[in-house]
Tab-separated table of C-alpha atoms and ligand atoms in Angstrom:
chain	number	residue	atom	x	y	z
C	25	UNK	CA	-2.957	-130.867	-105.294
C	26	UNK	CA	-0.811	-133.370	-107.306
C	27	UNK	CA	-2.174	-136.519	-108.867
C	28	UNK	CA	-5.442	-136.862	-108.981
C	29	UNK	CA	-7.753	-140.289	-109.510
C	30	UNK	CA	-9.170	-141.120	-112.405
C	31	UNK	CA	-13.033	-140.571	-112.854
C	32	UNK	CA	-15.259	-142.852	-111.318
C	33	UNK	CA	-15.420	-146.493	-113.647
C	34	UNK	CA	-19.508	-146.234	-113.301
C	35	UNK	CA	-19.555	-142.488	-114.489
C	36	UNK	CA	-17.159	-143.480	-117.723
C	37	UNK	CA	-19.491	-146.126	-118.592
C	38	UNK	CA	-22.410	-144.165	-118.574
C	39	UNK	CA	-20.375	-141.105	-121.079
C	40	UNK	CA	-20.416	-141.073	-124.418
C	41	UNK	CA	-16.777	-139.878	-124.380
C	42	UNK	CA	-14.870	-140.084	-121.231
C	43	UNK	CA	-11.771	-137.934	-119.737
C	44	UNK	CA	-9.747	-139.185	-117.208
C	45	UNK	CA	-7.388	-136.998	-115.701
C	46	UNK	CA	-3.493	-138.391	-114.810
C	47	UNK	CA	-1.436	-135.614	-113.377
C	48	UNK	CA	-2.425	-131.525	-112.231
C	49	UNK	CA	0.939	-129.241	-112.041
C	50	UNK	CA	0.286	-127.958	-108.674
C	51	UNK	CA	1.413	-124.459	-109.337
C	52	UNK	CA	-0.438	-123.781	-112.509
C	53	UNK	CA	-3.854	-125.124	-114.091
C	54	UNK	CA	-2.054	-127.390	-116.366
C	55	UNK	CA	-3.540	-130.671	-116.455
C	56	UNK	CA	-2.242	-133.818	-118.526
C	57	UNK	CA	-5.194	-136.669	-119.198
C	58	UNK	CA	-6.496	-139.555	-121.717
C	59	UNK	CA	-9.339	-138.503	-123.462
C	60	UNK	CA	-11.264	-141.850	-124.521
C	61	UNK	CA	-13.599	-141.836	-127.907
C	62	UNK	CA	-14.720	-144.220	-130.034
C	63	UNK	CA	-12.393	-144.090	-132.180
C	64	UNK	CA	-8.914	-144.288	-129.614
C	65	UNK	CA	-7.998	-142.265	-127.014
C	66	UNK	CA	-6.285	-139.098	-127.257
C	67	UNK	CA	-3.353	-137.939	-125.065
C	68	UNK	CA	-3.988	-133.928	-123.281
C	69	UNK	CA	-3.019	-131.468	-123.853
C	70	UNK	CA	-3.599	-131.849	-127.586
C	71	UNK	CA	-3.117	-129.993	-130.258
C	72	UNK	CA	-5.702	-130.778	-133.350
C	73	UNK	CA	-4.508	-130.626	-136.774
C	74	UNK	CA	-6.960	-128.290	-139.076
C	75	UNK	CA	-8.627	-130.461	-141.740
C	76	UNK	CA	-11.470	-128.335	-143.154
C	77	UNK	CA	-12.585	-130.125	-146.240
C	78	UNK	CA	-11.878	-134.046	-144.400
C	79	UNK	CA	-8.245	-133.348	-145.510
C	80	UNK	CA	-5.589	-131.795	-143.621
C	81	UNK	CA	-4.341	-129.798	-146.873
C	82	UNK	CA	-1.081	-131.861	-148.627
C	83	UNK	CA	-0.859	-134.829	-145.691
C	84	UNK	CA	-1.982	-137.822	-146.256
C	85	UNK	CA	-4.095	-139.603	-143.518
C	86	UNK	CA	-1.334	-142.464	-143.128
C	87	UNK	CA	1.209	-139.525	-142.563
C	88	UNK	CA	-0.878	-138.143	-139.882
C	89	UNK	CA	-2.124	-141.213	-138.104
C	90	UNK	CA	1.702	-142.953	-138.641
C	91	UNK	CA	3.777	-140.664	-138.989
C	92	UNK	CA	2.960	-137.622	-137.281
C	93	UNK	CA	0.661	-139.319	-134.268
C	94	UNK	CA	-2.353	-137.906	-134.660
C	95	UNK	CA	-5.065	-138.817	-132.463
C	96	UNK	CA	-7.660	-136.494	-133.601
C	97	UNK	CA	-8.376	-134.070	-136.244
C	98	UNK	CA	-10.842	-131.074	-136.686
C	99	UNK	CA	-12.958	-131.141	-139.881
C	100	UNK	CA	-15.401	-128.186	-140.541
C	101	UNK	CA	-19.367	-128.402	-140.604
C	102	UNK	CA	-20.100	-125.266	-142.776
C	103	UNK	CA	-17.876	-126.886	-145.689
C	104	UNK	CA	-18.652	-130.237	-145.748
C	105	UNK	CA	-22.384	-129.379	-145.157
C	106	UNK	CA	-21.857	-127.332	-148.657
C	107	UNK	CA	-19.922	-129.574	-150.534
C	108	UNK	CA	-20.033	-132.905	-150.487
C	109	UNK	CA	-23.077	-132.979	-147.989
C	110	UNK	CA	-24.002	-134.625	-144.810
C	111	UNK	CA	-26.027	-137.271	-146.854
C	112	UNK	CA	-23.726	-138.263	-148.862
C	113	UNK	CA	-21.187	-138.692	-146.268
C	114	UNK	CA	-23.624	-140.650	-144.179
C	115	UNK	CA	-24.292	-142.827	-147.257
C	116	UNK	CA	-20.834	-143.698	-147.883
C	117	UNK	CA	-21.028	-144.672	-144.050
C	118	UNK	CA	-19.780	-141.473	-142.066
C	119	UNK	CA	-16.749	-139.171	-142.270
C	120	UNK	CA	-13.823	-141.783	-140.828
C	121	UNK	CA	-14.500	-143.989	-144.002
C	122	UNK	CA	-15.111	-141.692	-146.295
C	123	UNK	CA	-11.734	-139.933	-145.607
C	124	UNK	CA	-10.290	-143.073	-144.603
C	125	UNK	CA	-9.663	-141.683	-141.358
C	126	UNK	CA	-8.908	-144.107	-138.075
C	127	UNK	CA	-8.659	-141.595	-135.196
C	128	UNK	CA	-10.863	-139.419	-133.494
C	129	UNK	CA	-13.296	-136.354	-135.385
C	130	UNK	CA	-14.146	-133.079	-133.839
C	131	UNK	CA	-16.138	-131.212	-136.394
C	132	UNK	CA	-17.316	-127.683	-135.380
C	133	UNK	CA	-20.562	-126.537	-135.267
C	134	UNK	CA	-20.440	-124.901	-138.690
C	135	UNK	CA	-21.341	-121.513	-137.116
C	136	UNK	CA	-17.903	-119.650	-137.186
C	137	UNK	CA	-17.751	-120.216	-140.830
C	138	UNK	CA	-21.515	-118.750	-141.453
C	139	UNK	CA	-20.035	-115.509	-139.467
C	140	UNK	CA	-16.720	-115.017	-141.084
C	141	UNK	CA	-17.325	-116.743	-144.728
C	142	UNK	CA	-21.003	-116.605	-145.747
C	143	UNK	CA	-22.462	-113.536	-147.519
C	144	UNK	CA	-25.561	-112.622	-146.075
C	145	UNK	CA	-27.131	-113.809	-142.987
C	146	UNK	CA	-29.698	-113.494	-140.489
C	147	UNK	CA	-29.701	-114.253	-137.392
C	148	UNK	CA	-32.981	-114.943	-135.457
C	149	UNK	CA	-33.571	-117.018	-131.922
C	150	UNK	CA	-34.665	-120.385	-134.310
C	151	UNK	CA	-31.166	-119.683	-136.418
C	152	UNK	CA	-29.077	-118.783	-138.813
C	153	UNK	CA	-30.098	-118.620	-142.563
C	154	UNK	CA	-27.154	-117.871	-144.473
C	155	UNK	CA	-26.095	-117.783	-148.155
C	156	UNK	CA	-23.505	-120.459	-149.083
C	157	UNK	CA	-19.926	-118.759	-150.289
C	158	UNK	CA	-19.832	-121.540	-153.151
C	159	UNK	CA	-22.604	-120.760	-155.435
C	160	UNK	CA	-25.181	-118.378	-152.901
C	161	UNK	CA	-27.542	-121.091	-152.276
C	162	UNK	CA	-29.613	-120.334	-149.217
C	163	UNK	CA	-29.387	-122.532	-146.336
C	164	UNK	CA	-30.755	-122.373	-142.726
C	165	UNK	CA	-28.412	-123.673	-139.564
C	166	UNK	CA	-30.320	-124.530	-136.474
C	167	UNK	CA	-29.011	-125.644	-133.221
C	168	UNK	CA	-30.836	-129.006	-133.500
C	169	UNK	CA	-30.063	-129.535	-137.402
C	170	UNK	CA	-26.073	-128.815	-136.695
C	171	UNK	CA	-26.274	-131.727	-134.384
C	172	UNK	CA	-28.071	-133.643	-136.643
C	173	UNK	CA	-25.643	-133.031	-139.592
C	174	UNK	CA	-22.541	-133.515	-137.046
C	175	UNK	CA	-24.331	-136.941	-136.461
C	176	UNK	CA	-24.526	-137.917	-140.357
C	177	UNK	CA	-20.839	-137.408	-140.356
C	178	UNK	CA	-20.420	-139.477	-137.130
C	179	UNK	CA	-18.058	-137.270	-135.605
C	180	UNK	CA	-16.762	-138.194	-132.037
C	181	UNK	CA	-17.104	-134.626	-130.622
C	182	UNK	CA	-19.566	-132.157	-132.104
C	183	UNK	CA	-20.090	-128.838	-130.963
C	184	UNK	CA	-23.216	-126.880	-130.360
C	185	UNK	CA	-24.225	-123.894	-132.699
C	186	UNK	CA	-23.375	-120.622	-131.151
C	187	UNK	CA	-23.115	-116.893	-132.356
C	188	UNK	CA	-19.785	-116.176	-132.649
C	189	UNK	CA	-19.732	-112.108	-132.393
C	190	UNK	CA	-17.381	-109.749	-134.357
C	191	UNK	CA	-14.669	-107.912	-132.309
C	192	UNK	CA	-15.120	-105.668	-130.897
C	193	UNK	CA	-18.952	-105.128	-129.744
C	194	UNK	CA	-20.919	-103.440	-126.982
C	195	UNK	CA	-21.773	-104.938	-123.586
C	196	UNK	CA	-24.808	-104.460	-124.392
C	197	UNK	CA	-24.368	-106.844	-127.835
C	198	UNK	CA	-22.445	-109.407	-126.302
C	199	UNK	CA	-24.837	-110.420	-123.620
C	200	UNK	CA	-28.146	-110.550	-126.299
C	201	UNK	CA	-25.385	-113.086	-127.994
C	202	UNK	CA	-24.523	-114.758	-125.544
C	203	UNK	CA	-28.117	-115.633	-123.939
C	204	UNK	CA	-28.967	-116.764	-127.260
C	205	UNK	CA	-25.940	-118.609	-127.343
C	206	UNK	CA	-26.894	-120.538	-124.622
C	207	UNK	CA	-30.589	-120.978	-125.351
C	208	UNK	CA	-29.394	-122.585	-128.381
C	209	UNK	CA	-26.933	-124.873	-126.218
C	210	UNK	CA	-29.507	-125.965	-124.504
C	211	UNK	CA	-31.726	-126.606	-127.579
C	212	UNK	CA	-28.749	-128.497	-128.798
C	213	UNK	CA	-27.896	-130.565	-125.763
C	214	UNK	CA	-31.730	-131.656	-125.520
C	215	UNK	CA	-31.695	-132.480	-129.614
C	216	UNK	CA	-28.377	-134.384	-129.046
C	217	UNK	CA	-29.753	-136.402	-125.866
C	218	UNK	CA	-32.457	-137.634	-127.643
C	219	UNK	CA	-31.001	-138.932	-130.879
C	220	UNK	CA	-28.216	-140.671	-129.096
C	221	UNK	CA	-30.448	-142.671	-126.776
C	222	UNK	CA	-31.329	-144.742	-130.157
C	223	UNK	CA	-28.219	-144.455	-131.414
C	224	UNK	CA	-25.961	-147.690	-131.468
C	225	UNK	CA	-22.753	-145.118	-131.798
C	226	UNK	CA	-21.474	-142.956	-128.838
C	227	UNK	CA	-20.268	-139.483	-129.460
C	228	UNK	CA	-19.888	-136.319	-127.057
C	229	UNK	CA	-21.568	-132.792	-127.881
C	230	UNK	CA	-19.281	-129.973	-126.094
C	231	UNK	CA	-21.227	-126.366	-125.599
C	232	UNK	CA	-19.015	-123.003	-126.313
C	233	UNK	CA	-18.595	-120.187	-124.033
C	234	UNK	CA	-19.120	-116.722	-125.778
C	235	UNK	CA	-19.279	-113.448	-123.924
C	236	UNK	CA	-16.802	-111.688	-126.394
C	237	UNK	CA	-13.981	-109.785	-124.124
C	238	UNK	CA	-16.081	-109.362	-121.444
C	239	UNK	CA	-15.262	-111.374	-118.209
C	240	UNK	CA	-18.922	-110.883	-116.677
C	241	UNK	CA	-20.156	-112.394	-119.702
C	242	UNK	CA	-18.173	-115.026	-120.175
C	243	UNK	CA	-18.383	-116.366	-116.149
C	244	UNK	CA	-22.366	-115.893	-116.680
C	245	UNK	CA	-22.239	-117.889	-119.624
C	246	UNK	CA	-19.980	-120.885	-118.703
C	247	UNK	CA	-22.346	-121.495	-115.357
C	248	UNK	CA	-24.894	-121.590	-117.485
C	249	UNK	CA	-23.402	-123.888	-120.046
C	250	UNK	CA	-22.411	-125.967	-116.718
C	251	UNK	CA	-26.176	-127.065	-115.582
C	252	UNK	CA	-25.752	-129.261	-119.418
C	253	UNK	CA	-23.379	-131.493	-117.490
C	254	UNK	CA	-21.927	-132.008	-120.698
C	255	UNK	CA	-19.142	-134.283	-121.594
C	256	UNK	CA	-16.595	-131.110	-122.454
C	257	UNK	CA	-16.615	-127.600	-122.474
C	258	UNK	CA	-15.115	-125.176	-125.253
C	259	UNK	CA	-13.866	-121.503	-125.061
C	260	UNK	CA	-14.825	-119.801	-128.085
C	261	UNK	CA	-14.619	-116.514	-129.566
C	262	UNK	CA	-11.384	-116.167	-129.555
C	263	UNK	CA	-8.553	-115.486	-132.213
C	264	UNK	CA	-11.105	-112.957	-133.424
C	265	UNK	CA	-8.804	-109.760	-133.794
C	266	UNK	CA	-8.430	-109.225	-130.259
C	267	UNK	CA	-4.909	-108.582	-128.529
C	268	UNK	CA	-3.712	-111.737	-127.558
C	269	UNK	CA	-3.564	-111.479	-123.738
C	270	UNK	CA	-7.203	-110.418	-123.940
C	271	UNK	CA	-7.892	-114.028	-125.066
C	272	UNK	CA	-5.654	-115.450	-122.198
C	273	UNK	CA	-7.669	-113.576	-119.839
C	274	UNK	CA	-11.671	-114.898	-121.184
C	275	UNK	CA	-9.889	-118.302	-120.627
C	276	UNK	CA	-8.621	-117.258	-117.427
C	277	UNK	CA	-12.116	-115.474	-116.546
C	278	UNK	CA	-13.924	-119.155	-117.286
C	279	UNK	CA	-11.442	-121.648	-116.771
C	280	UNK	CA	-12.615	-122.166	-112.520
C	281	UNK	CA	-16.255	-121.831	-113.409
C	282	UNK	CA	-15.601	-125.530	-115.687
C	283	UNK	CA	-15.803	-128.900	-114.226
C	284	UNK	CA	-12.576	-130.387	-113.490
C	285	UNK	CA	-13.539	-133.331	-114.616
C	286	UNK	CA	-13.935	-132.929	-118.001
C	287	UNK	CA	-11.990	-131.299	-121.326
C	288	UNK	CA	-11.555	-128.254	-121.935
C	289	UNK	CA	-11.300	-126.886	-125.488
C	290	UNK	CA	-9.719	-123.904	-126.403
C	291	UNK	CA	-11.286	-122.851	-129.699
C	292	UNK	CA	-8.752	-121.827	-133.188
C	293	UNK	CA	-5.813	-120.825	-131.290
C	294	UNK	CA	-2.595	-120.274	-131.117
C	295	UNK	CA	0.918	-119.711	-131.984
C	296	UNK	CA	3.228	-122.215	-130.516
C	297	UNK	CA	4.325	-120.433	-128.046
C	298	UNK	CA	0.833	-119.347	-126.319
C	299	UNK	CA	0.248	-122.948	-126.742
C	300	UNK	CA	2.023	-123.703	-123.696
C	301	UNK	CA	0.324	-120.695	-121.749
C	302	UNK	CA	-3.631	-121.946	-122.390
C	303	UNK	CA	-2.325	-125.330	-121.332
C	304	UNK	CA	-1.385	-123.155	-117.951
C	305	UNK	CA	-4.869	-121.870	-117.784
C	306	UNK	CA	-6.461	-125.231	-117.561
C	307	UNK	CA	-6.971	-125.983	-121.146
C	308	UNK	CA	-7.058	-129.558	-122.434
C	309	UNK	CA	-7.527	-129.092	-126.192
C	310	UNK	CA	-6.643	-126.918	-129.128
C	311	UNK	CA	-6.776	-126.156	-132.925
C	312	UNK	CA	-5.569	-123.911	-135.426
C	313	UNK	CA	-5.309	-123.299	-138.769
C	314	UNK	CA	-1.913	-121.748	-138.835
C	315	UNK	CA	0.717	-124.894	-138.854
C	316	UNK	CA	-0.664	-126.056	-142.083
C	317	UNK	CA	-1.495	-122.590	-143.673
C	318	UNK	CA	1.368	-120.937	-142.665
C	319	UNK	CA	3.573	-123.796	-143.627
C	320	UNK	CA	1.915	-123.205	-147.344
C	321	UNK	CA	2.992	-119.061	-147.338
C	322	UNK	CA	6.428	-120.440	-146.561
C	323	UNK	CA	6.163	-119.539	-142.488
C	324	UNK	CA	8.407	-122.426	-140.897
C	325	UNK	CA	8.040	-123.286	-136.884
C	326	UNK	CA	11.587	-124.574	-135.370
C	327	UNK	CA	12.596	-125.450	-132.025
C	328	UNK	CA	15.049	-122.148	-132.415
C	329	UNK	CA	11.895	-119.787	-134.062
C	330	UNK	CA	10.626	-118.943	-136.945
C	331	UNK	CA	11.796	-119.747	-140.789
C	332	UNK	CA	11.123	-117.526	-143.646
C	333	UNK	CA	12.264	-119.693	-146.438
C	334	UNK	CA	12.416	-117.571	-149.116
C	335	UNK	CA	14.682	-115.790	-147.265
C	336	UNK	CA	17.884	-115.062	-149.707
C	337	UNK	CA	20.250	-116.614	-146.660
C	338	UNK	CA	18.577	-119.897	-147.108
C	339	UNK	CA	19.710	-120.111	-150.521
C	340	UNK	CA	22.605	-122.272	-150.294
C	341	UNK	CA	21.618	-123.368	-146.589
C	342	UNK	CA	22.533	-127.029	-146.722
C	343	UNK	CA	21.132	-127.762	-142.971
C	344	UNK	CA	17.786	-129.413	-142.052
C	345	UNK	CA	15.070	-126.987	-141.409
C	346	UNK	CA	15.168	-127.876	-137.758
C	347	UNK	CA	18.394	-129.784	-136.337
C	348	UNK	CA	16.203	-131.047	-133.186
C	349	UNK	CA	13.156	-131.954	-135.426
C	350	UNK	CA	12.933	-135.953	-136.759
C	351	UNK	CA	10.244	-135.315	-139.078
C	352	UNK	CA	10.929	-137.031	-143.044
C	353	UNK	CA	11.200	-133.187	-143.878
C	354	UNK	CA	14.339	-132.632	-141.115
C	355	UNK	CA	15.897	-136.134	-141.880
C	356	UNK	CA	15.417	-135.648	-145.295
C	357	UNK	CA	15.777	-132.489	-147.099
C	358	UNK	CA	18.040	-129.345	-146.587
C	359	UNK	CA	16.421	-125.755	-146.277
C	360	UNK	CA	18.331	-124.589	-149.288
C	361	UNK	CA	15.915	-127.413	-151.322
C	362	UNK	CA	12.920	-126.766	-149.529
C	363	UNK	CA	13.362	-122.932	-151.135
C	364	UNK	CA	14.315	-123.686	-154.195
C	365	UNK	CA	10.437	-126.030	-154.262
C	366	UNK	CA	9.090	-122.673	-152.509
C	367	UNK	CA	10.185	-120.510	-155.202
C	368	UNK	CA	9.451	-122.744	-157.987
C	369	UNK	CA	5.745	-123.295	-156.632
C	370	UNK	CA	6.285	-126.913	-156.143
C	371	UNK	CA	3.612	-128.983	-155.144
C	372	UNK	CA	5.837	-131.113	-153.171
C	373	UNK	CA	6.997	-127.356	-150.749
C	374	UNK	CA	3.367	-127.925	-149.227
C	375	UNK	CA	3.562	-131.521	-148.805
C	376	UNK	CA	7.097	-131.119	-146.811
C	377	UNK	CA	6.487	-127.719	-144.964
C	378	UNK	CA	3.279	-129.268	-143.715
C	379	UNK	CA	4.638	-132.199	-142.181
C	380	UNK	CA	7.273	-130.145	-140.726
C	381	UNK	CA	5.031	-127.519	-139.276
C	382	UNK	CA	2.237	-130.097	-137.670
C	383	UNK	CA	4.460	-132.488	-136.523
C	384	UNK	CA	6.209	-129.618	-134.217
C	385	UNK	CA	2.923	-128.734	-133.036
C	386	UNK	CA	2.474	-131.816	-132.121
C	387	UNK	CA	5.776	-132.342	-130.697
C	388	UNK	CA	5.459	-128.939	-128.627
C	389	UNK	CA	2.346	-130.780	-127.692
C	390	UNK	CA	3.758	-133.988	-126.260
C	391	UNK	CA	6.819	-131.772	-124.801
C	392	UNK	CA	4.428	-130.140	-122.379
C	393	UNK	CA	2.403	-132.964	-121.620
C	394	UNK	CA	5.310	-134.554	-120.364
C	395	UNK	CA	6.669	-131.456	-118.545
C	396	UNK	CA	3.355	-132.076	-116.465
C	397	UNK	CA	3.706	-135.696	-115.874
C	398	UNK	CA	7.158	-135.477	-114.767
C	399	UNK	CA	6.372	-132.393	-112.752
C	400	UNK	CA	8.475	-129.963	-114.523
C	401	UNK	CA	5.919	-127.736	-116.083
C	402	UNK	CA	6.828	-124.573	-114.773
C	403	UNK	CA	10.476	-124.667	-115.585
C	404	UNK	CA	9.163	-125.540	-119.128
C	405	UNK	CA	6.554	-122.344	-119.165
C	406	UNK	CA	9.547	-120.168	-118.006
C	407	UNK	CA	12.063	-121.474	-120.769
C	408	UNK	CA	9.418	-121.100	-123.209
C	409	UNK	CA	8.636	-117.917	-122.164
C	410	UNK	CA	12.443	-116.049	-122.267
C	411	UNK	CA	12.392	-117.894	-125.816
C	412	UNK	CA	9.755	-116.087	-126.791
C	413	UNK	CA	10.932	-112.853	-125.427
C	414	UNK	CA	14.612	-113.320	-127.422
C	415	UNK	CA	12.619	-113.754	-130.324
C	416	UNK	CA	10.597	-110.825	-129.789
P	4	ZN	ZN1	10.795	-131.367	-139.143
């Protein structure tokens, strides 16, 4: 195994978005690569900060892109489809300038959020129709009008509608999702191919593979998705209540099935240190929503574990939040401070425990992708793994 050269020039000129992979560690699935959009390329394994509304809550977009490194955010279909619109985003000429944004978009498909948020919905082969959490408006998702919306806010990467089922459900459930799943994918795929041969922009539309916990399911469903040839895969479902080495094992279940060649995205996970362990299972790309939120409830990631700040013993604790981290937070500010603006509801907690908590995400991110250039990834898994288990 080893190295392994780059895809062929003539194939990366004819993709919208191209991957090209730089080093395999030859006794896991890890894979480190260059991702190459429109708008930069992107180092993998990556890790994509959550910005739902076009805002990665209390950063600025100079922090991320300057400070923090950023190549690529997530920004969510259902809300901005809501509130401000795809319109008027495409008016005020797409979703980088609007949010003043120079890196790469992903934006989802919107159809997570019309499971989990909306009130009521119905599902039917055309679509979803779906009542808007905001004010109950009525609203219909399709998989050729996500694309279409996804295109208004010129994202790099859109993804294709799918059903995103509850956990747990029966066999029987999961497959009628899933083959609709994949109808829709190819609905999607078909939608997207056409618009984009007009289209003076480039941009890459990755298909999901659902099949709940159920490996059968999941391995019919990525060879499906497969026949697409699309430009990336995703793994999706997951983080949906399950036990956490169930998800492991769906990626695990999928991962051979996917082209080698291309991304794969690992769909709203994980903690930092299961990070680490998709990147083992051949997974290229990730997002989640708990750096930033969890920064907000006061739920600090260091290089030695977790931080509670309003933890009493922090009171008077004049150290940096983490003594390895160079974040403005770290360099900055001592944890006793950073609870004291936690207790007093301080704006300026969020804006500081945010930075922290993405930018070691981040730097967890580029730690492993360098463990796998410099062919040291499995001494890295291990360490992270007996760190985990101390902290257990
Ligand atoms: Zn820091």
């Amino acid at each position: 195994m080893g190295s392994r050269a780059p895809s062929a020039p003539l194939q990366s000129k004819l993709r919208q978005v191209s991957f090209e992979l730089l080093a395999e560690c030859p006794h896991t699935r890890a894979r480190a690569g260059v991702l190459h959009t429109p708008h930069g390329d992107i180092e993998t394994p990556v890790f994509m900060p959550v910005g739902t509304q076009a805002t990665v809550k209390g950063l600025t977009q100079r922090d991320l892109a300057e400070e923090l490194g950023a190549q690529i955010i997530l920004a969510n279909t259902y809300h901005l489809f809501l509130r401000p619109g795809h319109e008027l985003i495409r008016k005020l000429g797409g979703l980088h300038r609007f949010m003043s944004w120079p890196n790469a978009v992903l934006t989802d498909s919107g159809g997570f959020q019309v499971f989990s948020l909306s009130g009521l919905r119905k599902i039917s082969d055309r679509g979803v129709v779906f009542q808007s959490h905001l004010d109950g408006s009525s609203h219909t998702f399709t998989p050729e009008s996500t694309v279409d919306v996804q295109l208004a806010f010129g994202s790099d990467i859109l993804m294709v509608l799918d059903e995103c089922p509850e956990y747990p459900v029966s066999h029987e459930y999961a497959r009628e999702s899933m083959h609709r799943t994949v109808r829709w994918a190819k609905q999607a795929n078909d939608h997207f191919r056409s618009r984009i041969v007009e289209s003076p922009t480039r941009h890459a539309l990755f298909p999901i593979v659902q099949g709940s916990m159920f490996p059968d399911l999941r391995r019919e469903c990525a060879a499906a998705l497969v026949d697409l040839d699309a430009d990336g895969y995703a793994v999706g479902g997951l983080s949906v209540g399950e036990p956490r080495p169930l998800s492991l094992e769906m990626v695990e279940a999928t991962e051979d099935l996917l082209p080698r060649d291309r991304p794969r995205y690992a769909m709203g996970v994980g903690m930092p240190a299961e990070l680490p362990e998709y990147v083992a299972r051949g997974i290229d790309m990730m997002d989640c929503v708990l750096p930033s939120r969890n920064a907000r409830n006061g739920y600090l990631f260091t290089s030695a574990g977790r931080v509670i700040i309003k933890h009493a013993r922090y009171r008077d604790d004049e150290r940096p939040l983490d003594e390895k981290c160079r974040c403005y937070t770290c360099k900055s500010y001592s944890r006793a401070y950073l609870r004291h603006l936690f207790q007093s509801g301080e704006i300026l907690y969020a804006v500081l425990a945010t930075r922290h908590n993405i930018r070691r995400y981040l730097d967890i991110m580029r730690g492993i992708r360098h463990a796998i250039i410099s062919k040291s990834f499995p001494e890295y898994l291990k360490c992270v793994r007996a760190a985990a288990a101390d902290v257990d």
